[in-house]
mmCIF file of N, CA, C and O and ligand atoms in Angstrom:
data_model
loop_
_atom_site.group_PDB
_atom_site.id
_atom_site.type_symbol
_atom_site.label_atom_id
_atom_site.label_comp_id
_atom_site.label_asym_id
_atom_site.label_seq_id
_atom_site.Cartn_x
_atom_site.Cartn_y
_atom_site.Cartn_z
ATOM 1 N N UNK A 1 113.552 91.107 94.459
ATOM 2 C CA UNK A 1 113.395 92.556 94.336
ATOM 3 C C UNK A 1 112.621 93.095 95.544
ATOM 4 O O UNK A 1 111.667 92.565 96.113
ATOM 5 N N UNK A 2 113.257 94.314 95.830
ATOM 6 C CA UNK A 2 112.330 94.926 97.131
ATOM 7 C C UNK A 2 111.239 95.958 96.496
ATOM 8 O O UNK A 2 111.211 96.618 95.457
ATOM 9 N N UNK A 3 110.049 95.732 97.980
ATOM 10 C CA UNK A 3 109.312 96.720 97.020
ATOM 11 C C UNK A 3 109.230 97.586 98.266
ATOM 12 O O UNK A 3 109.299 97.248 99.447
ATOM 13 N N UNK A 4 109.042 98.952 97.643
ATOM 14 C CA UNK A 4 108.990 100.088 98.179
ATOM 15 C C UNK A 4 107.677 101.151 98.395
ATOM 16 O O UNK A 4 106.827 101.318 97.521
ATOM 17 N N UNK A 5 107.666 101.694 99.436
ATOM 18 C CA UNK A 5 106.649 103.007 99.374
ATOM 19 C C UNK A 5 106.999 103.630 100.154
ATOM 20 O O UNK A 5 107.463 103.255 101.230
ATOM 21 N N UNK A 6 106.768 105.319 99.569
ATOM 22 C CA UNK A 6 107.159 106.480 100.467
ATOM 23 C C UNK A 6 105.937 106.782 100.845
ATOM 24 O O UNK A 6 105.105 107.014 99.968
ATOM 25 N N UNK A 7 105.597 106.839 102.122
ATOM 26 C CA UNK A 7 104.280 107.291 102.897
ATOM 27 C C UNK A 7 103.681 108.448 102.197
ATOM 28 O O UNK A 7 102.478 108.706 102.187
ATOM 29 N N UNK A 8 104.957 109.371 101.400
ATOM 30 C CA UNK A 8 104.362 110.767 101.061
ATOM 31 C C UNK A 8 103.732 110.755 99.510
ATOM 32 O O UNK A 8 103.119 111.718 99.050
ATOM 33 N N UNK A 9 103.940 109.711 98.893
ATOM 34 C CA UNK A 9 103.415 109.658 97.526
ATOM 35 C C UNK A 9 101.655 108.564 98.253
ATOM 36 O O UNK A 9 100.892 108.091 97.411
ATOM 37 N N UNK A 10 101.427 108.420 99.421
ATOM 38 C CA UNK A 10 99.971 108.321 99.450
ATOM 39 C C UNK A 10 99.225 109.790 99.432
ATOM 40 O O UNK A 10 98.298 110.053 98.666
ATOM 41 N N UNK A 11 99.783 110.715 100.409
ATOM 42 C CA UNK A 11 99.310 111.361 100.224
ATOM 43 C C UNK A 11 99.261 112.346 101.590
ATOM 44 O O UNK A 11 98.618 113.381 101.770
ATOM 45 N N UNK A 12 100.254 111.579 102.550
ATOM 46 C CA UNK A 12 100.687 112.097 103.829
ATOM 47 C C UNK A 12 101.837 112.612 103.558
ATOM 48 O O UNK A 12 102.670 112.304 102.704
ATOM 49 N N UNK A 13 101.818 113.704 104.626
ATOM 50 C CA UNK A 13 102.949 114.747 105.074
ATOM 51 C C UNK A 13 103.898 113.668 105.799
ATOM 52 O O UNK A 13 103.657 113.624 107.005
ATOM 53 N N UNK A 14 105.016 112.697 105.344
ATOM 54 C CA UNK A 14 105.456 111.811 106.218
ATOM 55 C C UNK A 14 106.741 111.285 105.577
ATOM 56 O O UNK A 14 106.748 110.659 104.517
ATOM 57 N N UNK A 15 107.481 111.488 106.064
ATOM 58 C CA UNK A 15 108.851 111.023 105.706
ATOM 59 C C UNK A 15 109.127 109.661 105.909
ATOM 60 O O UNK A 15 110.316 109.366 106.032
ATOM 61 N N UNK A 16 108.289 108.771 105.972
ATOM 62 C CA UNK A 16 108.247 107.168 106.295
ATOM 63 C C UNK A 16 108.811 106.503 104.984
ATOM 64 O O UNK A 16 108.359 107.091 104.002
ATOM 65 N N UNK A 17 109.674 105.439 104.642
ATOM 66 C CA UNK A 17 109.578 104.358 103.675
ATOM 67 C C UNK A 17 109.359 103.177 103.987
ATOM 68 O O UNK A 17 110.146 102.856 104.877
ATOM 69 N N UNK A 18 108.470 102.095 103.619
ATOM 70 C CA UNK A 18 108.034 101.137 104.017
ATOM 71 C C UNK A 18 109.033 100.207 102.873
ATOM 72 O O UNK A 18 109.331 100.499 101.715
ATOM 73 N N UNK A 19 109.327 99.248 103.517
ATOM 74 C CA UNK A 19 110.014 98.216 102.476
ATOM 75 C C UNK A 19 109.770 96.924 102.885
ATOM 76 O O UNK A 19 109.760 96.577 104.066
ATOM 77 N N UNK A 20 109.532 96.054 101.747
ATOM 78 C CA UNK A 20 109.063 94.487 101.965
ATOM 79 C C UNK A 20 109.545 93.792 100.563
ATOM 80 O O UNK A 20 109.891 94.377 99.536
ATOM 81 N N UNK A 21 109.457 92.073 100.854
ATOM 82 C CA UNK A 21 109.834 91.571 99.869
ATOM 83 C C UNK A 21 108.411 91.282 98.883
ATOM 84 O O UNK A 21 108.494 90.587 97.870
ATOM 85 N N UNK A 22 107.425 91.760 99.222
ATOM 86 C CA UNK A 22 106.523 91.523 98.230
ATOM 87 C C UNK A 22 105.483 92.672 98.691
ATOM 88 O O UNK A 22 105.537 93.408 99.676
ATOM 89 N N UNK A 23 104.391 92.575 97.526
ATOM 90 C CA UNK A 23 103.101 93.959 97.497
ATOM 91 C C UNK A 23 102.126 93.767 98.741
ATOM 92 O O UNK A 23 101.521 94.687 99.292
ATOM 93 N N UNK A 24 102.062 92.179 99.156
ATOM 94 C CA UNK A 24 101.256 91.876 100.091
ATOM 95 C C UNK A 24 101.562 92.315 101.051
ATOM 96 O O UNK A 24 100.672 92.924 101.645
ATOM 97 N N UNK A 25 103.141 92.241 101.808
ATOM 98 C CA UNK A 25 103.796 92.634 103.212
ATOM 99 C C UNK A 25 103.729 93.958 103.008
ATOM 100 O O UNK A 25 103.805 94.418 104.148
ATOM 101 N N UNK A 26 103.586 95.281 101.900
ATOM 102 C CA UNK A 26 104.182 96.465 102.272
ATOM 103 C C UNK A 26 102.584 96.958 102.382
ATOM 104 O O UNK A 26 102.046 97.936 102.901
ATOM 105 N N UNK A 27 102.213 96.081 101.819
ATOM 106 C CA UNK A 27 100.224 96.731 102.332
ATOM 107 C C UNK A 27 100.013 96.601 103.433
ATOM 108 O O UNK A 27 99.354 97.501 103.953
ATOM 109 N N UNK A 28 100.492 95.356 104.371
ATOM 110 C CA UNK A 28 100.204 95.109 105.424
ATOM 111 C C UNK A 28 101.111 95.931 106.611
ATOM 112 O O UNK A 28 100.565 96.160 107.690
ATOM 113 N N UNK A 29 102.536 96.372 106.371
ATOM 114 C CA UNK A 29 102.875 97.247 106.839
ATOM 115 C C UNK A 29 102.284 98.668 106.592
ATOM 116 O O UNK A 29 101.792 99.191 107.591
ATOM 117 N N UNK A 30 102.259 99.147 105.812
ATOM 118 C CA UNK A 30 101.640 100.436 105.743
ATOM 119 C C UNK A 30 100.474 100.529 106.509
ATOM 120 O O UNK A 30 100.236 101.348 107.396
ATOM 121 N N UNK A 31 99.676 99.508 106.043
ATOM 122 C CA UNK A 31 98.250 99.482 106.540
ATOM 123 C C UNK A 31 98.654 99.825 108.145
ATOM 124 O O UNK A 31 98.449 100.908 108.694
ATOM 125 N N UNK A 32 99.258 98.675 108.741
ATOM 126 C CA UNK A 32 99.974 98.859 110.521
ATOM 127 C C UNK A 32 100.331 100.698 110.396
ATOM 128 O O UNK A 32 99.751 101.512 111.115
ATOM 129 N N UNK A 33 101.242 101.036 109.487
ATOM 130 C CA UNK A 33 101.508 102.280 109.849
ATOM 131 C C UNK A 33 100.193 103.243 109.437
ATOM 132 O O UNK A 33 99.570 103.698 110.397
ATOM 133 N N UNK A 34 99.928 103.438 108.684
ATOM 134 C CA UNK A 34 98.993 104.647 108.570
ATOM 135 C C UNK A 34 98.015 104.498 109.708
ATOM 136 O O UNK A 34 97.387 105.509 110.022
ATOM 137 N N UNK A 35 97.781 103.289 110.422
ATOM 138 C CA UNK A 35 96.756 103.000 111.822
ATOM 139 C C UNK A 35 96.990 103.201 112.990
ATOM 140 O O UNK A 35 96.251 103.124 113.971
ATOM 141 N N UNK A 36 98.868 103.675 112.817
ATOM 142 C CA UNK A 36 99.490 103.677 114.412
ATOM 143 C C UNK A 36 100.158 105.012 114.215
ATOM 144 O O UNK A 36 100.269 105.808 115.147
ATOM 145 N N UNK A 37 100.630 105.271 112.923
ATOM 146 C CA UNK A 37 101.220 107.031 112.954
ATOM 147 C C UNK A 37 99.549 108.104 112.716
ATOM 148 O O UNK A 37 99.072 109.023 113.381
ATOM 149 N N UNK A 38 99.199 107.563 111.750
ATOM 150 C CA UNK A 38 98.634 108.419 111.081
ATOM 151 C C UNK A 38 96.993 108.262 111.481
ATOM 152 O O UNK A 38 96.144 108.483 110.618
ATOM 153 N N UNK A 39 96.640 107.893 112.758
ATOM 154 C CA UNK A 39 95.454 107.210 113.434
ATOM 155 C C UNK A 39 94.152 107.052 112.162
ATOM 156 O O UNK A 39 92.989 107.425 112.006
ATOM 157 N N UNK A 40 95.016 106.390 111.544
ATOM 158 C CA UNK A 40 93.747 106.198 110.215
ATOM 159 C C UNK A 40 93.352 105.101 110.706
ATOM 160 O O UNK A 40 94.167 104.188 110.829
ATOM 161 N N UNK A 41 91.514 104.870 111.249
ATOM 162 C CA UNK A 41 91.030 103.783 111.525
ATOM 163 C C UNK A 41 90.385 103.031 110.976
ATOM 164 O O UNK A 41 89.743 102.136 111.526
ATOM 165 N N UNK A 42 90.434 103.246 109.819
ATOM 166 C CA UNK A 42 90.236 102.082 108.608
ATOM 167 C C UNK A 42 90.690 102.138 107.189
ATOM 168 O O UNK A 42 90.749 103.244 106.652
ATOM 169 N N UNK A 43 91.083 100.851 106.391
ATOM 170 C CA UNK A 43 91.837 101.462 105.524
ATOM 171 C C UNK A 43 90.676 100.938 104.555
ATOM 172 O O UNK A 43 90.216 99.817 104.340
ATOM 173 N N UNK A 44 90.410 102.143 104.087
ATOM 174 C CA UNK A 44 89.379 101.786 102.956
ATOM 175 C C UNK A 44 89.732 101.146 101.431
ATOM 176 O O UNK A 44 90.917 100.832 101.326
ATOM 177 N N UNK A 45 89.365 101.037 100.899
ATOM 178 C CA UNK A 45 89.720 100.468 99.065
ATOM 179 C C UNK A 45 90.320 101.605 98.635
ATOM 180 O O UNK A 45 91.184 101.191 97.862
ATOM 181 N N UNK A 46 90.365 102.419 98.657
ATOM 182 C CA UNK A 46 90.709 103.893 98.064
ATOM 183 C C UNK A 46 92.000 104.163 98.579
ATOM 184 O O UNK A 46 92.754 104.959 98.020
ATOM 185 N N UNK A 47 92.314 103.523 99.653
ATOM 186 C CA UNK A 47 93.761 104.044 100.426
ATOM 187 C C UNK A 47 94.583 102.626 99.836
ATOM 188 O O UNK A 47 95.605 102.662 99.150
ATOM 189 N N UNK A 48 93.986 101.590 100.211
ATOM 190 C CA UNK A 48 94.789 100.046 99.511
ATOM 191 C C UNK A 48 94.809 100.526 97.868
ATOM 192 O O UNK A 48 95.890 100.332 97.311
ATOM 193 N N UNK A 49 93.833 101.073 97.119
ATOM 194 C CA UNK A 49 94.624 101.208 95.709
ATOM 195 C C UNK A 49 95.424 102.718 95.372
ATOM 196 O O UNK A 49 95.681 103.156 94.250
ATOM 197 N N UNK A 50 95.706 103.316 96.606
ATOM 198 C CA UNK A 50 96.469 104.766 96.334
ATOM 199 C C UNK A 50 97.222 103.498 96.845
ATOM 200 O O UNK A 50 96.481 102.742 96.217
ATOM 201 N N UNK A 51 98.209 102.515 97.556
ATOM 202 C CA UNK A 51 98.767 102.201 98.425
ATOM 203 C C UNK A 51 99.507 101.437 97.138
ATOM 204 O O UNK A 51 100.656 101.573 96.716
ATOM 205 N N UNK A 52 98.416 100.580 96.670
ATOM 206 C CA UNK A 52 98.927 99.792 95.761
ATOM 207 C C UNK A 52 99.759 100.589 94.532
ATOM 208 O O UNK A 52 100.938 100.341 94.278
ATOM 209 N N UNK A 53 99.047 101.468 93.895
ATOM 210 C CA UNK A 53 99.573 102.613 92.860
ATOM 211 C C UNK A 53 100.858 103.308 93.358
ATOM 212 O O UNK A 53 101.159 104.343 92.764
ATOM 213 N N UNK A 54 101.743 102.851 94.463
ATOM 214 C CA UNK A 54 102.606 103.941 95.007
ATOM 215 C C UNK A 54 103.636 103.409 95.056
ATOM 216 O O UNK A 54 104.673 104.067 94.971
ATOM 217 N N UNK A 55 103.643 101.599 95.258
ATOM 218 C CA UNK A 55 104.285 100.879 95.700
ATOM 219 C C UNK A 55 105.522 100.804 94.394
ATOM 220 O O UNK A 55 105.030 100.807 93.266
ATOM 221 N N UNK A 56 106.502 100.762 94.438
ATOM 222 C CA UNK A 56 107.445 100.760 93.593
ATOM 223 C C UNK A 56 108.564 99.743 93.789
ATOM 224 O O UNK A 56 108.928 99.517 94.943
ATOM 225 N N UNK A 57 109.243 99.001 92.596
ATOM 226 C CA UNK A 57 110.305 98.499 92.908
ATOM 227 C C UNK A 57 111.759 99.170 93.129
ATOM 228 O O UNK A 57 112.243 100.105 92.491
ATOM 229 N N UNK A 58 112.282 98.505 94.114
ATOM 230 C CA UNK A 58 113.768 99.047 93.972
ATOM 231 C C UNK A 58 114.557 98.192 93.760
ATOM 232 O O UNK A 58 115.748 98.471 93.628
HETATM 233 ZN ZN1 LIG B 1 103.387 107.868 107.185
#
């Protein structure tokens, strides 16, 4: 199963979908993206559990 996140259900203005085969890779992508689009320079606990809470299967 793939798992999914739309950048905009964190809470950004962002038409991004991140997709991975597990919760670990789409944290770690996002995390990469919200640090390289969205110059967020640290991802706090609060963004990893909005991140985690968003993540959906498809
Ligand atoms: Zn984004």
């Amino acid at each position: 199963m793939t798992k999914v996140l739309r950048c905009s259900d964190v809470g950004f203005e962002c038409e991004a979908v991140i997709r991975a085969e597990t919760e670990e890779e789409v944290l770690k992508k996002a995390a990469e993206h919200v640090q390289s689009v969205h110059n967020l320079k640290e991802i706090s606990d609060e963004v990893v559990e909005k991140v985690r809470a968003a993540i959906q299967d498809e």
